[in-house]
PDB file of N, CA and C in Angstrom:
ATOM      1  N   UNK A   1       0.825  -1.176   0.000  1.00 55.00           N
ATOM      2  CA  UNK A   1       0.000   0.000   0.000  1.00 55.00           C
ATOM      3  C   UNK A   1       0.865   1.233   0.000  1.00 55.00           C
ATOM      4  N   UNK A   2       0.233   2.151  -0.539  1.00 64.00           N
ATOM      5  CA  UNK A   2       0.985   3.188  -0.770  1.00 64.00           C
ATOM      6  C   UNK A   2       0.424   4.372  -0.004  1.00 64.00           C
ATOM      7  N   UNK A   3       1.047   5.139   0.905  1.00 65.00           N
ATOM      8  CA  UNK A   3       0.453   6.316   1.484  1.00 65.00           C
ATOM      9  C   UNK A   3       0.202   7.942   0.540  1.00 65.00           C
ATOM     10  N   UNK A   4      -1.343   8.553   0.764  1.00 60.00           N
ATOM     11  CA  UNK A   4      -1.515   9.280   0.353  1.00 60.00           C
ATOM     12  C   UNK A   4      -0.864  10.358  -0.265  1.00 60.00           C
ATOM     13  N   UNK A   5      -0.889  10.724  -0.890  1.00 66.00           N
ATOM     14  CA  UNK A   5      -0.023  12.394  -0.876  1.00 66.00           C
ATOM     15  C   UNK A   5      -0.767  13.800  -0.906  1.00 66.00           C
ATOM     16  N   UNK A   6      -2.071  13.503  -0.924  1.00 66.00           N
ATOM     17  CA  UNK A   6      -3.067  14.704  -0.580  1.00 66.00           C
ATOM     18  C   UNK A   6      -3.549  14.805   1.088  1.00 66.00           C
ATOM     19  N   UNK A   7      -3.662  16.013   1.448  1.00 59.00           N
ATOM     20  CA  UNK A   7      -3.578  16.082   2.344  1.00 59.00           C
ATOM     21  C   UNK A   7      -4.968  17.336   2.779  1.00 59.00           C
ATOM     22  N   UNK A   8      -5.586  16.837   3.874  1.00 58.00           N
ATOM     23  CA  UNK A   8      -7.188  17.767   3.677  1.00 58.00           C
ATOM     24  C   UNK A   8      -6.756  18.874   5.013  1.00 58.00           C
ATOM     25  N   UNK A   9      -6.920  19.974   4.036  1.00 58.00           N
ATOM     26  CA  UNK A   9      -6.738  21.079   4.581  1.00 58.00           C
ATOM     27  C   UNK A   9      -7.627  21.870   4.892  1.00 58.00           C
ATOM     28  N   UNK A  10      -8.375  21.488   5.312  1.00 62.00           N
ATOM     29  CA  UNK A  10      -9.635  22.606   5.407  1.00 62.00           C
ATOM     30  C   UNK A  10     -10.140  22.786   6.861  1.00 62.00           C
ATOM     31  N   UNK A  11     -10.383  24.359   6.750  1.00 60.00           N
ATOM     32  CA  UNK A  11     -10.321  25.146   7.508  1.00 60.00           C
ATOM     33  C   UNK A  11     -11.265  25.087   8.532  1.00 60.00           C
ATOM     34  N   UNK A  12     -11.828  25.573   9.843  1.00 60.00           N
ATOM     35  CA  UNK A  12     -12.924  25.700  10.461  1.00 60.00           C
ATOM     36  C   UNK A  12     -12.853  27.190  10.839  1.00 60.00           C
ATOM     37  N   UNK A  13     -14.161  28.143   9.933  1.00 59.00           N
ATOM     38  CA  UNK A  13     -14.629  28.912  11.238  1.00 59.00           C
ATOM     39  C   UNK A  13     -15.528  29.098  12.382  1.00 59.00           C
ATOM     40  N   UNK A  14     -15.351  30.143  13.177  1.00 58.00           N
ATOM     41  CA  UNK A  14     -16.328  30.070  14.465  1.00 58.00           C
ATOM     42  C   UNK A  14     -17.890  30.023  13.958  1.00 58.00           C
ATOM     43  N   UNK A  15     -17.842  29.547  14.646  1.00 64.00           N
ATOM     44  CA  UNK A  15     -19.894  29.989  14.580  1.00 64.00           C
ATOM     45  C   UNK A  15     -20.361  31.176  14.879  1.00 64.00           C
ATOM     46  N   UNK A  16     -21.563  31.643  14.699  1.00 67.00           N
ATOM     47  CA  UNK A  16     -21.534  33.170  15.101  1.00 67.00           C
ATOM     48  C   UNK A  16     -21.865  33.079  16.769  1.00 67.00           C
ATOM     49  N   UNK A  17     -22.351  31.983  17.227  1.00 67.00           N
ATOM     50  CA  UNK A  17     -22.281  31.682  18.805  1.00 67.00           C
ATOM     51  C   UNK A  17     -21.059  31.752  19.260  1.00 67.00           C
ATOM     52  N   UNK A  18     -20.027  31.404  18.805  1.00 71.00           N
ATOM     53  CA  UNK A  18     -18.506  31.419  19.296  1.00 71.00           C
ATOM     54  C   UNK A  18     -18.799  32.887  19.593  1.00 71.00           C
ATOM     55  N   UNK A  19     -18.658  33.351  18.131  1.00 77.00           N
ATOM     56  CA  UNK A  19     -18.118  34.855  17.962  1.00 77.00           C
ATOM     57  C   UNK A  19     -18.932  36.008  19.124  1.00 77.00           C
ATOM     58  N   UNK A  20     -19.952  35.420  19.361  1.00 79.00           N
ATOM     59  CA  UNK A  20     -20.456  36.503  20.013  1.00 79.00           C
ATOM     60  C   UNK A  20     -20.326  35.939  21.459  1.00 79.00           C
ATOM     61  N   UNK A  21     -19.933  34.962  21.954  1.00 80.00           N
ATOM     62  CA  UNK A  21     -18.895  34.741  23.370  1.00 80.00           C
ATOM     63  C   UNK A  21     -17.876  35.159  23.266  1.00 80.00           C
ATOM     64  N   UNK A  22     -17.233  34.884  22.117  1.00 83.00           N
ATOM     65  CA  UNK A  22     -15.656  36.068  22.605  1.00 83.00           C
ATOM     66  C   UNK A  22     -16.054  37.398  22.714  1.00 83.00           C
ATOM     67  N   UNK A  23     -17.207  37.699  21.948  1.00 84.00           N
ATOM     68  CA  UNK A  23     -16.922  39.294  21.933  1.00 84.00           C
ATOM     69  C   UNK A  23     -17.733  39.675  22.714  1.00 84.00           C
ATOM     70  N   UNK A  24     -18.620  39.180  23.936  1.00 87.00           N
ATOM     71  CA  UNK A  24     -19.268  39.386  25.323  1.00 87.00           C
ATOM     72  C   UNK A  24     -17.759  38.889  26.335  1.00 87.00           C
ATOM     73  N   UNK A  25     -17.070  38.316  26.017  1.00 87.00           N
ATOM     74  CA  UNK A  25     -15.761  37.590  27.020  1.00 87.00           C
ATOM     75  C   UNK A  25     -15.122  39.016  27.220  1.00 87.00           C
ATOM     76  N   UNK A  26     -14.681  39.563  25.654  1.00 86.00           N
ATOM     77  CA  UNK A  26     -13.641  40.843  25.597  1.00 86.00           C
ATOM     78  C   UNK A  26     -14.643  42.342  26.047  1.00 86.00           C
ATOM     79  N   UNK A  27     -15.995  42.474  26.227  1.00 89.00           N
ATOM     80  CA  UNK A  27     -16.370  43.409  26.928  1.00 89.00           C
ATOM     81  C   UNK A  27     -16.486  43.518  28.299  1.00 89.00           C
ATOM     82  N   UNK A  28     -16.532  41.944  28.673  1.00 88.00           N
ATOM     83  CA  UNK A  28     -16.447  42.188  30.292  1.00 88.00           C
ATOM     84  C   UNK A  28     -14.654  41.931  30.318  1.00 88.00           C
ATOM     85  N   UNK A  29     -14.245  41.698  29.711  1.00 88.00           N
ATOM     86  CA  UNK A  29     -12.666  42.104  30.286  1.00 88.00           C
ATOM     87  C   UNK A  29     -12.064  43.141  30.541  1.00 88.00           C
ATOM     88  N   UNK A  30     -12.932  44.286  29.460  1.00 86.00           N
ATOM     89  CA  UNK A  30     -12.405  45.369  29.177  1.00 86.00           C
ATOM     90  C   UNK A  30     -13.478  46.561  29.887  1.00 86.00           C
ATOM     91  N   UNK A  31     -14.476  46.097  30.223  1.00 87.00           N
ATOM     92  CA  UNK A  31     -14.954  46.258  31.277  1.00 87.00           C
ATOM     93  C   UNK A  31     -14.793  46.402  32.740  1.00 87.00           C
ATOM     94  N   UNK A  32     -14.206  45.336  33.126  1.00 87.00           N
ATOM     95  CA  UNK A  32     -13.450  44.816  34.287  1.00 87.00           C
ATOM     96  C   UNK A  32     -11.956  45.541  34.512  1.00 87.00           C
ATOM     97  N   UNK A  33     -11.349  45.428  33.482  1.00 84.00           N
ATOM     98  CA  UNK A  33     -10.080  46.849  33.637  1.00 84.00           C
ATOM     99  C   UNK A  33     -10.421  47.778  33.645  1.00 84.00           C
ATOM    100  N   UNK A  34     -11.241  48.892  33.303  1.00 82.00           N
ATOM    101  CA  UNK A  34     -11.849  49.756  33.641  1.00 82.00           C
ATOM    102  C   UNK A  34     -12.124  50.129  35.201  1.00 82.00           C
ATOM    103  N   UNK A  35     -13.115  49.147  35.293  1.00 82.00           N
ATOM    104  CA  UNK A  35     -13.362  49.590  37.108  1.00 82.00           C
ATOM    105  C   UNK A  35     -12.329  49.168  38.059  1.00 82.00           C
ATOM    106  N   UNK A  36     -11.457  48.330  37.522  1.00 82.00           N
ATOM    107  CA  UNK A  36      -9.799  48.146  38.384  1.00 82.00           C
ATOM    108  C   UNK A  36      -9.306  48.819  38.154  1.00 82.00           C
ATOM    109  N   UNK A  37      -8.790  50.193  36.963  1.00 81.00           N
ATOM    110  CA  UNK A  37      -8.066  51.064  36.813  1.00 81.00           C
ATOM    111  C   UNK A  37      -8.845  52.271  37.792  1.00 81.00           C
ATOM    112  N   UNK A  38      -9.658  52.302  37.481  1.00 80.00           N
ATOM    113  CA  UNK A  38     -10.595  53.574  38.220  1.00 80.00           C
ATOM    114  C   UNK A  38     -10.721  53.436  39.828  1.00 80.00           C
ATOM    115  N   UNK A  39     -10.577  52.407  40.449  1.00 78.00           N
ATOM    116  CA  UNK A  39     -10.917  52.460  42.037  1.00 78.00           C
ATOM    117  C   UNK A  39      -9.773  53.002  42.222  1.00 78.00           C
ATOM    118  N   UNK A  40      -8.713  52.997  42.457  1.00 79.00           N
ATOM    119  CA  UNK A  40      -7.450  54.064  43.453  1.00 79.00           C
ATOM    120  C   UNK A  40      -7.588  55.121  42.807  1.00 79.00           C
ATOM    121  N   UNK A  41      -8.375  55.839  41.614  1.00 76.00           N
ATOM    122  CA  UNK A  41      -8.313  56.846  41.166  1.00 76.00           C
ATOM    123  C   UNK A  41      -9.732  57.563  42.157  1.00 76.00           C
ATOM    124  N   UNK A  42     -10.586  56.815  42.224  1.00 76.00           N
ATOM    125  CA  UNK A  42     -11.535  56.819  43.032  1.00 76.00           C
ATOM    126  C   UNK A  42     -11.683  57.135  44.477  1.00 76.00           C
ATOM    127  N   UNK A  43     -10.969  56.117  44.671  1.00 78.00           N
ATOM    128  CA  UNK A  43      -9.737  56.675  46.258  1.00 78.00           C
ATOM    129  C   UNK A  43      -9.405  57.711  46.667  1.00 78.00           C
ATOM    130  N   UNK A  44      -8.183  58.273  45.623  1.00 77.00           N
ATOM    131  CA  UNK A  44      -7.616  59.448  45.851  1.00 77.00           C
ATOM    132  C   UNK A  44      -8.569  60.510  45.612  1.00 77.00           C
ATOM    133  N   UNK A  45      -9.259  60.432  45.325  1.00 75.00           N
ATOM    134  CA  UNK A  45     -10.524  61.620  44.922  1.00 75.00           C
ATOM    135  C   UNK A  45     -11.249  61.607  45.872  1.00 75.00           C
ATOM    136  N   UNK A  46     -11.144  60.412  47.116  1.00 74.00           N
ATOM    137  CA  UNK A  46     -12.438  60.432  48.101  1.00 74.00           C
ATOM    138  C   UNK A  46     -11.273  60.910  48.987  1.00 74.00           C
ATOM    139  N   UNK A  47      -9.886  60.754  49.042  1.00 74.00           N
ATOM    140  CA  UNK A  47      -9.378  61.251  50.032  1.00 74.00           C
ATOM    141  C   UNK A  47      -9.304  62.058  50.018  1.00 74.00           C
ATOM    142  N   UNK A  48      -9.079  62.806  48.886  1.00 74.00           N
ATOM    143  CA  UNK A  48      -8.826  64.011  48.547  1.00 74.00           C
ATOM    144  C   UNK A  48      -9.913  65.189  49.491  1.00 74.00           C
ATOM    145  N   UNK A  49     -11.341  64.591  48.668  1.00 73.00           N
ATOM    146  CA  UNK A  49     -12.188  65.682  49.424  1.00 73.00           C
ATOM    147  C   UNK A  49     -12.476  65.442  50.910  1.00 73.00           C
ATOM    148  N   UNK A  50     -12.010  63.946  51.464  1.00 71.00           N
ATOM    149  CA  UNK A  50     -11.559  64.021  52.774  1.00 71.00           C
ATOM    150  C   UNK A  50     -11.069  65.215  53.489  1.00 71.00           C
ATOM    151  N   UNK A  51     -10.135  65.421  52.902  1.00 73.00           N
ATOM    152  CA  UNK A  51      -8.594  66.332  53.608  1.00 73.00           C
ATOM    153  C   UNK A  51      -9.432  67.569  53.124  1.00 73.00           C
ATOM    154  N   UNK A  52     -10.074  68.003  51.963  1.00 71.00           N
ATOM    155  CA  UNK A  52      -9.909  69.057  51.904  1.00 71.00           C
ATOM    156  C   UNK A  52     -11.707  69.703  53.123  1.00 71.00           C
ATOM    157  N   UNK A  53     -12.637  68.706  53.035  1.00 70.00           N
ATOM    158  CA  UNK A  53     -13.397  69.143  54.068  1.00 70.00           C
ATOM    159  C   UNK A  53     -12.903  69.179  55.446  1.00 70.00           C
ATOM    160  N   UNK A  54     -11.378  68.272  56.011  1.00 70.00           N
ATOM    161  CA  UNK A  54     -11.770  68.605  56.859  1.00 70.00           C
ATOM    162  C   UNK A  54     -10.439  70.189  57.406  1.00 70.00           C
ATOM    163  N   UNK A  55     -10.154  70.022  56.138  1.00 71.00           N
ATOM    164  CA  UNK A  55      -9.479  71.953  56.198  1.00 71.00           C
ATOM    165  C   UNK A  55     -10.246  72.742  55.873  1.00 71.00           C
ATOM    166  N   UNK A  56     -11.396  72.394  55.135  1.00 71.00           N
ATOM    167  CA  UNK A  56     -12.147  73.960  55.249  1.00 71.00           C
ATOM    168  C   UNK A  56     -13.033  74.203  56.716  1.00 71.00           C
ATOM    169  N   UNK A  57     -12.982  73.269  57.644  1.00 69.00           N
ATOM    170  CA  UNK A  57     -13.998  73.685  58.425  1.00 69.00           C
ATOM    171  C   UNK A  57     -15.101  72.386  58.862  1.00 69.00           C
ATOM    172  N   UNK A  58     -14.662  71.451  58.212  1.00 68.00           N
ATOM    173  CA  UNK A  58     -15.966  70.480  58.458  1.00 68.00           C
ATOM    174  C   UNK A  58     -15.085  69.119  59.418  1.00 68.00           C
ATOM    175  N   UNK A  59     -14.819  69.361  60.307  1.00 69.00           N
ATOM    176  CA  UNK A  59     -14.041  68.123  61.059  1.00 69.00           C
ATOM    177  C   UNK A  59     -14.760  67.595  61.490  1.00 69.00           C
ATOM    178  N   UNK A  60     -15.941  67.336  61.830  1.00 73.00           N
ATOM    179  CA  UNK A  60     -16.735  67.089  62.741  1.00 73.00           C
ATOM    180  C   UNK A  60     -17.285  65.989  61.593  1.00 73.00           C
ATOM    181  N   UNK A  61     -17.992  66.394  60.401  1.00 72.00           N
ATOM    182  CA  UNK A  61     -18.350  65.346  59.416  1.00 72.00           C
ATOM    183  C   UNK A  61     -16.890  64.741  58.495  1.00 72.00           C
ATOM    184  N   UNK A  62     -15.691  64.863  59.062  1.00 69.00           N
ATOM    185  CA  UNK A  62     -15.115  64.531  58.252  1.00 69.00           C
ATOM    186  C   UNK A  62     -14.314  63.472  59.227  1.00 69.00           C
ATOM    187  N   UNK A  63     -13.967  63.672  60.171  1.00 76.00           N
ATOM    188  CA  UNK A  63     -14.143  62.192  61.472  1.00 76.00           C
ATOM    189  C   UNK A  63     -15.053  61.619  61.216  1.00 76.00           C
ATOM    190  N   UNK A  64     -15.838  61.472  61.108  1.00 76.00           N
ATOM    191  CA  UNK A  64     -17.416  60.991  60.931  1.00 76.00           C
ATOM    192  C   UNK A  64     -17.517  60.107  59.582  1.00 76.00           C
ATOM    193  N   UNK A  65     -17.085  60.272  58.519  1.00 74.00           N
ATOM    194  CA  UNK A  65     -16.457  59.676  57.577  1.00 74.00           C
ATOM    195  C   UNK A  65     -15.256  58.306  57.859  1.00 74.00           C
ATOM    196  N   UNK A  66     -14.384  59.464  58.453  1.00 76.00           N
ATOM    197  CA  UNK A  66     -13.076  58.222  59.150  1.00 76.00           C
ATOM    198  C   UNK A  66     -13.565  56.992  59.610  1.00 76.00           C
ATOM    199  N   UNK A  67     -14.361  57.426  60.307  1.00 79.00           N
ATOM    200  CA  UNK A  67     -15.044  56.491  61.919  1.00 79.00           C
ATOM    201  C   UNK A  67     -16.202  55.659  61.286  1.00 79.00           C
ATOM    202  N   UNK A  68     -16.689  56.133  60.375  1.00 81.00           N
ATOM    203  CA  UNK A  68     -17.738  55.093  59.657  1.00 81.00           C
ATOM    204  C   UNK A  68     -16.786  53.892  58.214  1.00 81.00           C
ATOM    205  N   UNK A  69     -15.916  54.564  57.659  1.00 80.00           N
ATOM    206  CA  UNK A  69     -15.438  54.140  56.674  1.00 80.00           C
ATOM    207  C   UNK A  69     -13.928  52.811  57.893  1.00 80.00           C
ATOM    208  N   UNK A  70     -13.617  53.242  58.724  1.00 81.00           N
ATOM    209  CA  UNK A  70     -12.741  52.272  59.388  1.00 81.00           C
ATOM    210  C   UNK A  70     -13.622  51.583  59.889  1.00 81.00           C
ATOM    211  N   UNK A  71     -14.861  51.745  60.478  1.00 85.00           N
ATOM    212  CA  UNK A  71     -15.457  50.563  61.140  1.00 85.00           C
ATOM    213  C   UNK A  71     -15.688  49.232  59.938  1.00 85.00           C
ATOM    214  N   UNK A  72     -16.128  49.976  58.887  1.00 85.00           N
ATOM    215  CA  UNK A  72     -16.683  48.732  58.152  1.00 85.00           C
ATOM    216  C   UNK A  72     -15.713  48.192  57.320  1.00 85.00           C
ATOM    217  N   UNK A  73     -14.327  49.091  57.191  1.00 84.00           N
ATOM    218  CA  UNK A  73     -13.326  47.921  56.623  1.00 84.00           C
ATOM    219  C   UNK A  73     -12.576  46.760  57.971  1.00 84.00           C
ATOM    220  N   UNK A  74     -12.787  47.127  59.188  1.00 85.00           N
ATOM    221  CA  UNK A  74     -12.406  46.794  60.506  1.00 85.00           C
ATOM    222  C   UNK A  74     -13.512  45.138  60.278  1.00 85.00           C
ATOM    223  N   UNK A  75     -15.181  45.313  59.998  1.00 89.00           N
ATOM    224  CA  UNK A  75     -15.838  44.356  60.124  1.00 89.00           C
ATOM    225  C   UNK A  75     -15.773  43.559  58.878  1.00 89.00           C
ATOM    226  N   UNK A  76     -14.998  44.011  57.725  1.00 87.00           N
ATOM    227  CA  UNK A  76     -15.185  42.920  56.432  1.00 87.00           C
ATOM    228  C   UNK A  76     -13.520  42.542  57.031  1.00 87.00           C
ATOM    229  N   UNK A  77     -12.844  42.853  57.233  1.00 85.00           N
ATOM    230  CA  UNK A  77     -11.791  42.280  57.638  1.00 85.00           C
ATOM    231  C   UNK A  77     -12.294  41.157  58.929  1.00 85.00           C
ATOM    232  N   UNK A  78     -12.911  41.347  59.644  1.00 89.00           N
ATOM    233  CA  UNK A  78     -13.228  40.402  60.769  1.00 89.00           C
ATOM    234  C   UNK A  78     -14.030  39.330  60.117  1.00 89.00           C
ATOM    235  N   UNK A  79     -15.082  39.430  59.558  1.00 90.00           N
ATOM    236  CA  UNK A  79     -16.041  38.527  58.459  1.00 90.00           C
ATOM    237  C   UNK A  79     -15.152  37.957  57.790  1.00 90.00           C
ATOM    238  N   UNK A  80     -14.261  38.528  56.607  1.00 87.00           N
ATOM    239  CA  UNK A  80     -13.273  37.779  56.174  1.00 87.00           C
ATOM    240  C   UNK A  80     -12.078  36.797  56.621  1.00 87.00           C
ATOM    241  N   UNK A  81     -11.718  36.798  58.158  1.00 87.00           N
ATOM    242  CA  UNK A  81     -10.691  35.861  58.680  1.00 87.00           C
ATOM    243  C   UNK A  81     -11.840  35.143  59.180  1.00 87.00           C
ATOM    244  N   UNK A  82     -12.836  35.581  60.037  1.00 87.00           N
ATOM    245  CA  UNK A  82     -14.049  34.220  59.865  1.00 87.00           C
ATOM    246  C   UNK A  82     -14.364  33.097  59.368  1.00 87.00           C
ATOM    247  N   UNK A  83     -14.622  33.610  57.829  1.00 84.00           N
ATOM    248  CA  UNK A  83     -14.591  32.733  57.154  1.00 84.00           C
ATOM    249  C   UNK A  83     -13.860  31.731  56.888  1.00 84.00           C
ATOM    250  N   UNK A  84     -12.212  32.260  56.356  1.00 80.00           N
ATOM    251  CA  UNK A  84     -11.068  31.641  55.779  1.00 80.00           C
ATOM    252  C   UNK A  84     -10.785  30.224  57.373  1.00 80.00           C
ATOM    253  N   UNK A  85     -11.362  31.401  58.334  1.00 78.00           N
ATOM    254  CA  UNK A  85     -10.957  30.064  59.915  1.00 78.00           C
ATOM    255  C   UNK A  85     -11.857  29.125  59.831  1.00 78.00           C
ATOM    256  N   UNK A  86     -12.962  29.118  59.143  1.00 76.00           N
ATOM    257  CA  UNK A  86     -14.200  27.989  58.780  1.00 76.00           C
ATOM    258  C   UNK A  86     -13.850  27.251  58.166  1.00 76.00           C
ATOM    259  N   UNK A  87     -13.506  28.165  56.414  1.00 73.00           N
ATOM    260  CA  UNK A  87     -13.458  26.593  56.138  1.00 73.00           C
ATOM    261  C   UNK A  87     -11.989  26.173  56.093  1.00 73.00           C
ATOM    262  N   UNK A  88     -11.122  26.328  56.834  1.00 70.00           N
ATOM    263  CA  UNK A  88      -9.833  25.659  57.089  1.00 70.00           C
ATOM    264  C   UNK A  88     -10.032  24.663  57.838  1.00 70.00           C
ATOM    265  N   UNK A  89     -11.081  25.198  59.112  1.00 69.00           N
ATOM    266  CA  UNK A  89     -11.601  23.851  59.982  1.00 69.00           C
ATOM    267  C   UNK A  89     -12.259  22.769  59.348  1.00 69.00           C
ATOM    268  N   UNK A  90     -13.079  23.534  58.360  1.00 63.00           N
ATOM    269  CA  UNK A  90     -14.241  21.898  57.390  1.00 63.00           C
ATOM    270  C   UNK A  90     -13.334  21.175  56.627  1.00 63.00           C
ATOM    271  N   UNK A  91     -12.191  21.382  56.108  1.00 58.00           N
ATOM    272  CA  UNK A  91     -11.064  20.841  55.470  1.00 58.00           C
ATOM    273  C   UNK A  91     -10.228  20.396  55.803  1.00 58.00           C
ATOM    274  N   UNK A  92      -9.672  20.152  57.107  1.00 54.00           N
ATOM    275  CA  UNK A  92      -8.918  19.293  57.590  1.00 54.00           C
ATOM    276  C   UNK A  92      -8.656  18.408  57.870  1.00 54.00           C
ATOM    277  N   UNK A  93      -9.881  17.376  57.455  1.00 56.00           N
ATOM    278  CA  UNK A  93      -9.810  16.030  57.552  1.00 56.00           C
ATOM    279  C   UNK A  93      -8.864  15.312  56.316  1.00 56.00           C
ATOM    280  N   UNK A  94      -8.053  16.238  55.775  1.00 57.00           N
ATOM    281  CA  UNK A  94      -6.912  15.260  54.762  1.00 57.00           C
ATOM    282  C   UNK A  94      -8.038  14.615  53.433  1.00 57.00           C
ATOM    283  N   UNK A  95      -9.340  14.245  53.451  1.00 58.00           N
ATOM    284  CA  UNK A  95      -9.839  13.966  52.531  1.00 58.00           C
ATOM    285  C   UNK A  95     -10.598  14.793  51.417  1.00 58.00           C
ATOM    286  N   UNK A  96     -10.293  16.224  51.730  1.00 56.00           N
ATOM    287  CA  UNK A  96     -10.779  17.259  50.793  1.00 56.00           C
ATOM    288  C   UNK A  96     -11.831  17.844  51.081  1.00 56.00           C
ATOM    289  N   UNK A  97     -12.236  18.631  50.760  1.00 57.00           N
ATOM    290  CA  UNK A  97     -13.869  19.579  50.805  1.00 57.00           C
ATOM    291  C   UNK A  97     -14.974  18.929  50.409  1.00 57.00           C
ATOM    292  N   UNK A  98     -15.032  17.676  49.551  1.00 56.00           N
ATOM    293  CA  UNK A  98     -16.431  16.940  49.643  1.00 56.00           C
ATOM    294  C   UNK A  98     -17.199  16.111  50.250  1.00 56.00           C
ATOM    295  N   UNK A  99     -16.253  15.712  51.704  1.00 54.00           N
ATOM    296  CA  UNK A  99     -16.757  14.717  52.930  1.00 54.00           C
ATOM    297  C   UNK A  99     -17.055  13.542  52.647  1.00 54.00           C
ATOM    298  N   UNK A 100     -16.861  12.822  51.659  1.00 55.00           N
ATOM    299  CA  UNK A 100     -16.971  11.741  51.434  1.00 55.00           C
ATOM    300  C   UNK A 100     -16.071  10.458  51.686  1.00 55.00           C
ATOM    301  N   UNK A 101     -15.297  10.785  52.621  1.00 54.00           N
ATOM    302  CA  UNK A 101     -14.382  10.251  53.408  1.00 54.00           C
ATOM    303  C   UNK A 101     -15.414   8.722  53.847  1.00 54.00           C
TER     304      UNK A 101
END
């Protein structure tokens, strides 16, 4: 027997279902960099008018800010080691997270 010498080359394109998952994939990506580029810009703009209310005169609402904005990163920080101490405890049996030990 003798092996071929043609060889099938033919091509595949996407479907238009592909195409329109990549191109919903690349708007929330580009989406998603967006509001990650923008939060420390966001930041500095909230600190900003931080500092500057509480130099014009407004200390009183601008502690008040401090004291509300540290409490609740103080309680997602506490909620958050909560958690991570949970499920470290449900997982320690060496047989994995589905209990089927």
């Amino acid at each position: 027997m003798s092996t071929p010498t043609t060889h099938d080359h033919t091509t595949t394109t996407p479907t238009s279902g592909a195409k329109k998952k990549g191109l919903l994939a690349g708007i929330g990506i580009a989406v998603a960099c967006a509001v990650a580029c923008s939060l420390p810009l966001i930041a500095a703009g909230g600190l900003a008018a931080g500092v500057g209310a509480f130099l014009a005169g407004g200390e009183a609402v601008a502690l008040g800010v401090v004291l509300v904005v540290g409490a609740l990163v103080g309680a997602a920080l506490w909620v958050r080691r909560r958690r991570a101490a949970a499920a470290s405890n449900t997982c320690a049996t060496g047989c994995g997270c589905g209990g089927g030990c």
